[in-house]
Coordinates of C-alpha atoms in Angstrom, one line a residue:
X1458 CA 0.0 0.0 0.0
X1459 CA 2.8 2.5 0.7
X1460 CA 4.8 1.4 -2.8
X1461 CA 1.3 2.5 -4.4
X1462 CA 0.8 5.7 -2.3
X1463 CA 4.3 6.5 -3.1
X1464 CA 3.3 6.2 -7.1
X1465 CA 0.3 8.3 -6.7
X1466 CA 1.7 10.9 -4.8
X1467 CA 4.3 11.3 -7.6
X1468 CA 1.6 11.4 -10.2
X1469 CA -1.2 14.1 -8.1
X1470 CA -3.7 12.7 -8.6
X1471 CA -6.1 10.4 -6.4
X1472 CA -6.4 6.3 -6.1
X1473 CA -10.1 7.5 -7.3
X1474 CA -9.0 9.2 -10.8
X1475 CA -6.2 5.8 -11.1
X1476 CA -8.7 3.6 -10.7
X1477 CA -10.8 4.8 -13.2
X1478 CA -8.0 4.8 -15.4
X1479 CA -7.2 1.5 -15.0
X1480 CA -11.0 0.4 -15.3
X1481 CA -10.9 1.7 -18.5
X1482 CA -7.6 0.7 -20.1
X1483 CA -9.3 -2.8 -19.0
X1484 CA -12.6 -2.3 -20.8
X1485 CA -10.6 -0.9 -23.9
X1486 CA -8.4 -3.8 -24.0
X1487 CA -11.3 -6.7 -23.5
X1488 CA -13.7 -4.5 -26.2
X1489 CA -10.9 -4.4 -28.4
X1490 CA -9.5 -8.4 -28.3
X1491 CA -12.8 -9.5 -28.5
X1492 CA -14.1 -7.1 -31.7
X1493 CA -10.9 -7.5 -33.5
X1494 CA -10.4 -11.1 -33.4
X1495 CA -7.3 -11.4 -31.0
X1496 CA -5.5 -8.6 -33.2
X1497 CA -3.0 -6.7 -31.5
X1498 CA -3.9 -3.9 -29.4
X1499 CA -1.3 -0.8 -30.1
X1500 CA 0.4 0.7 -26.8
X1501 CA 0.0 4.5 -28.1
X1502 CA -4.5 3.2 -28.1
X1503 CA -3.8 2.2 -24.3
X1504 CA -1.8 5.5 -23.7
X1505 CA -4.0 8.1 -25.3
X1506 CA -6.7 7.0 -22.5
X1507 CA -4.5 8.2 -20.2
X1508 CA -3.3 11.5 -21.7
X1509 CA -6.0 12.8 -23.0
X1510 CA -6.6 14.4 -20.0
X1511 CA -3.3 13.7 -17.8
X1512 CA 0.0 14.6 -19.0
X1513 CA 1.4 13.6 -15.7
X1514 CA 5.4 11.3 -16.9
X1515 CA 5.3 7.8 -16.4
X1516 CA 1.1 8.0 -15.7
X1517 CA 0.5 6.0 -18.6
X1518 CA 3.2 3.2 -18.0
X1519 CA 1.6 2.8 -14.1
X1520 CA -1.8 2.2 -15.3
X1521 CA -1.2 -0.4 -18.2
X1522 CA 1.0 -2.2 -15.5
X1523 CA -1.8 -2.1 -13.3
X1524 CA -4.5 -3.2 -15.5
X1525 CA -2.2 -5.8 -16.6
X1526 CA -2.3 -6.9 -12.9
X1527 CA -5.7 -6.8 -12.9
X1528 CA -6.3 -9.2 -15.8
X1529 CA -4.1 -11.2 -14.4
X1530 CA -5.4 -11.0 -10.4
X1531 CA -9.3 -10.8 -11.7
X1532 CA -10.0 -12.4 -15.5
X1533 CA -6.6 -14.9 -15.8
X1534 CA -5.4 -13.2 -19.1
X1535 CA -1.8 -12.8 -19.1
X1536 CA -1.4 -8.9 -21.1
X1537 CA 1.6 -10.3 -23.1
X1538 CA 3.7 -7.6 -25.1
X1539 CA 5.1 -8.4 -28.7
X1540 CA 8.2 -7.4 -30.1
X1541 CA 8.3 -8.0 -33.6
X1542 CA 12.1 -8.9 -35.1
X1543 CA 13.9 -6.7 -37.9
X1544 CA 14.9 -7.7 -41.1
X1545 CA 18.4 -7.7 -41.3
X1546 CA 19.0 -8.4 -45.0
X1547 CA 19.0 -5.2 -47.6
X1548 CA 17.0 -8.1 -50.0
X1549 CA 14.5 -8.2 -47.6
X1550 CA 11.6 -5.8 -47.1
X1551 CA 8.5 -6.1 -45.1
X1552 CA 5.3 -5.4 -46.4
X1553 CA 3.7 -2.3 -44.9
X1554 CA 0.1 -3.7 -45.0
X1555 CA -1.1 -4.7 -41.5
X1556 CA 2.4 -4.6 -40.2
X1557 CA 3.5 -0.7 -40.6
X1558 CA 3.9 0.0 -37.5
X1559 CA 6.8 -2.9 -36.7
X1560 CA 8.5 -1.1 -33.9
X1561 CA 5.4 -0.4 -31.9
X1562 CA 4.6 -2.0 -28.8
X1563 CA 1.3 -3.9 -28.8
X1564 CA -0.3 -6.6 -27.3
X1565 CA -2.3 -9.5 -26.8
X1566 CA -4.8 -11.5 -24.4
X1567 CA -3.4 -14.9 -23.1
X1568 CA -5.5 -17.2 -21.2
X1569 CA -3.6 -18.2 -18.0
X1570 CA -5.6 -21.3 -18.0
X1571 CA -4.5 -24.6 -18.6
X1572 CA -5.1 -25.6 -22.1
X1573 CA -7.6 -28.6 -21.0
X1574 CA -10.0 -26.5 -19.1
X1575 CA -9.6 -23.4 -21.3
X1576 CA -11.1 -25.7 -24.3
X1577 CA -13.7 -27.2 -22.2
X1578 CA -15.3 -23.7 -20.7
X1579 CA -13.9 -20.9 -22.9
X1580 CA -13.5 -22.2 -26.7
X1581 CA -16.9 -21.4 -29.2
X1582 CA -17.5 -24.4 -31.3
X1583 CA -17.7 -20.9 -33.8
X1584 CA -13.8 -20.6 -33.8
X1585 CA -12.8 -23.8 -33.5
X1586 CA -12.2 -24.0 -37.7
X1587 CA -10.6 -21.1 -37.6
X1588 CA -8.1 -22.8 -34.9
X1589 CA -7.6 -25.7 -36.9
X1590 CA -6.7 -23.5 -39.9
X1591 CA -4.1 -21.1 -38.0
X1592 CA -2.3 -24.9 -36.5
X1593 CA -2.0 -26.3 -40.1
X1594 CA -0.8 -23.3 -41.4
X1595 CA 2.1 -22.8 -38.6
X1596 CA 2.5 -26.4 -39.1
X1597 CA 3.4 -26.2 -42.8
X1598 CA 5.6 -22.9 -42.2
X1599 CA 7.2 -24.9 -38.9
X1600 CA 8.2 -27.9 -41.2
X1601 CA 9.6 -25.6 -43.9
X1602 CA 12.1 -24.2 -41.2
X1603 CA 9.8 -21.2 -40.1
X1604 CA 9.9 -19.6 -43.7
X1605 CA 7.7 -20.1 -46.5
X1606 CA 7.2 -18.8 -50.4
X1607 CA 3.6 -17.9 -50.7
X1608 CA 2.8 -20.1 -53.9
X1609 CA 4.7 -22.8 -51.7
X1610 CA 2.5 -22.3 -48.9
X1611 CA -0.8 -22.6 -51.4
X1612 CA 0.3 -25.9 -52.8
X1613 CA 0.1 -27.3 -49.6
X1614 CA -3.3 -25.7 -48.5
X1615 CA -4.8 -27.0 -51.7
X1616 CA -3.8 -30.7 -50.9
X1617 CA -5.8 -29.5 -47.6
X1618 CA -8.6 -28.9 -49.9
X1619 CA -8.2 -24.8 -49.3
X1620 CA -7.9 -22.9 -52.7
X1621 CA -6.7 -19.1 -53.0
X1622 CA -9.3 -18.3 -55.2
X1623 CA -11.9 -19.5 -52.9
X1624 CA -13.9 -16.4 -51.6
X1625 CA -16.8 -18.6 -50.5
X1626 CA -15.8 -20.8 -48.4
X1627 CA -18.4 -22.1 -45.9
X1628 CA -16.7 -21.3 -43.1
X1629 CA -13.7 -19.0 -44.0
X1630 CA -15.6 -16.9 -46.5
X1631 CA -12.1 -15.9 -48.6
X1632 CA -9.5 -18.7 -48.0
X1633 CA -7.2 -15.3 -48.6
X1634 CA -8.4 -13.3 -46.0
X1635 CA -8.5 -16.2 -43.5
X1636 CA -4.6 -16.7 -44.0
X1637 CA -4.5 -12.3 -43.9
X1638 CA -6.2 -12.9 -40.6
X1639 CA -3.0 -14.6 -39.8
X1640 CA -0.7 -11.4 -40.3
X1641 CA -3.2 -9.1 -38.9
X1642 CA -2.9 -11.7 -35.4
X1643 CA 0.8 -11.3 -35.7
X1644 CA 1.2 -15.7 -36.1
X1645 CA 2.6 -14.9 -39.8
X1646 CA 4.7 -12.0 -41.2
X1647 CA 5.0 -12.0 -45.1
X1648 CA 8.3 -10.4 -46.7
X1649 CA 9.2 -9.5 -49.9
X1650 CA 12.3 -11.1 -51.0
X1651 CA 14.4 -9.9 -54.3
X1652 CA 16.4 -12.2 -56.2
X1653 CA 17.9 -12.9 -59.9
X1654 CA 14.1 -14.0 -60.8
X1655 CA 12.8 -11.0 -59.3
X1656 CA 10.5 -10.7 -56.3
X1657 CA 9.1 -13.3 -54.1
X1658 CA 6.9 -12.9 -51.4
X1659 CA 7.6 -15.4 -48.2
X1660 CA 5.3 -16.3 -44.6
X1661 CA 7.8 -16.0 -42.0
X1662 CA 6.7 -17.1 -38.4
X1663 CA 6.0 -14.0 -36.7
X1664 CA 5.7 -13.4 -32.4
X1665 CA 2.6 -15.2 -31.5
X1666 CA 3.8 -18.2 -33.4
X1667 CA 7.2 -18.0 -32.0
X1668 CA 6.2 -17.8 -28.1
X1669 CA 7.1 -21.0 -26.7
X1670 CA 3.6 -22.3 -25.7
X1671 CA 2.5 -22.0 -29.0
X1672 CA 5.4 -23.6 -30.6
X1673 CA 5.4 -26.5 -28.3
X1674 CA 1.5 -27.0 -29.6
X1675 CA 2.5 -26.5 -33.1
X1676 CA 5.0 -29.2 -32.4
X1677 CA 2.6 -31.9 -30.3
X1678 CA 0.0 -31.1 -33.5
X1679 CA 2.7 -31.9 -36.1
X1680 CA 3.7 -35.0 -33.6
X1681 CA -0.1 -36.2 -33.5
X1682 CA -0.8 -36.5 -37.3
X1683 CA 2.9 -37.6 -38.4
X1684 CA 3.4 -40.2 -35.9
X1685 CA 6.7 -39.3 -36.7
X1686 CA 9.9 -37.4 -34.9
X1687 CA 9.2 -34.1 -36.4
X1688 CA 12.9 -33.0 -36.7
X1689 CA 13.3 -35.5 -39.6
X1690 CA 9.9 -34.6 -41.4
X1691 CA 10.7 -32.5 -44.8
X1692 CA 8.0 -30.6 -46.8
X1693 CA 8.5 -31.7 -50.3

């Protein structure tokens, strides 16, 4: 209680005026994960909450770090931050798309449940194809060594039955935009790669796909339907 007095006396303002802060940097972020999908929420959205009517230094980093508390303490969503990797090649460049703002911090809702009861009590039958889509697809980019040409990618989601020229699929609607929805989530960047034959665009495995729980289920999904050490497995 002191630690936090100490921080509000820095600040001026009341536990009151925090709280309400904090209540709605929560709301924001819930309103936000659920309408967009699990697309990233930006760090400047969270911090113009906040200074739009404080300008106090520092406010804005105390009350994300409290709500992310919060969501911790109170719902059991972890408020994990990405940080998105540079290219390091002068071939290389990222696509601006959904991805222009690469050196922003952002952020995403992880359940802090264990995966068992999290399907049971939490999972819509709705999203469940949409799941299965996003694991074969990190699957196929996984076994190519986490980086993919696009028509390379395709072949293999046509053996799955999935076309890019589809744009009525019963489910997806547009097999494109469902593997879009991908990027926007931040599982898949795409680059644009020059070479003697010109330009190629490649699916890299982006944050989401890269944290460690979700590589490991990648991994155990791979595992299940290859009955098969996974290290040896080659796309051909």
């Amino acid at each position: 209680m002191a630690d936090e007095a100490d921080a509000l006396s820095q600040f001026g303002i009341s536990k009151e005026e925090t709280d309400k802060l904090v209540s709605e940097v929560i709301r924001f972020i819930l309103f936000k994960s659920h309408q967009n999908s699990g697309c990233p929420i930006k760090r400047e959205d969270l911090t113009q909450i906040v200074t739009k009517n404080y300008r106090q230094r520092n406010l804005a980093t105390y009350v994300i770090n409290e709500a992310k508390t919060k969501l911790s303490s109170v719902f059991g969503y972890d408020l994990k931050e990405l940080q998105r990797s540079r290219t390091s090649s002068n071939t290389q460049t990222r696509l601006p798309q959904s991805q222009s703002n690469a050196d922003s911090k952002s952020y995403v809702l992880v359940s802090q449940l264990p995966i068992e009861v999290f399907r049971k009590h939490v999972v819509e039958d709705s999203t469940s194809p949409m799941t299965a889509f996003t694991f074969a697809v990190l699957a196929v980019v996984q076994l190519a060594g986490g980086k993919i040409p696009e028509e390379t990618l395709w072949h293999h989601l046509r053996r799955m039955g999935l076309h890019e020229s589809d744009e009525h699929n019963p489910v997806f609607g547009s097999n494109k935009q469902a593997l879009e929805t991908l990027v926007q989530q931040r599982f898949l960047q795409k680059e644009k790669v020059s070479g003697p034959e010109g330009n190629t665009l490649f699916y890299d495995l982006a944050e989401r796909a890269l944290d460690a729980q979700v590589s490991e289920r990648v991994t155990d999904y791979i595992s299940q339907i290859l009955k098969n050490d996974v290290s040896v497995v080659e796309l051909d």
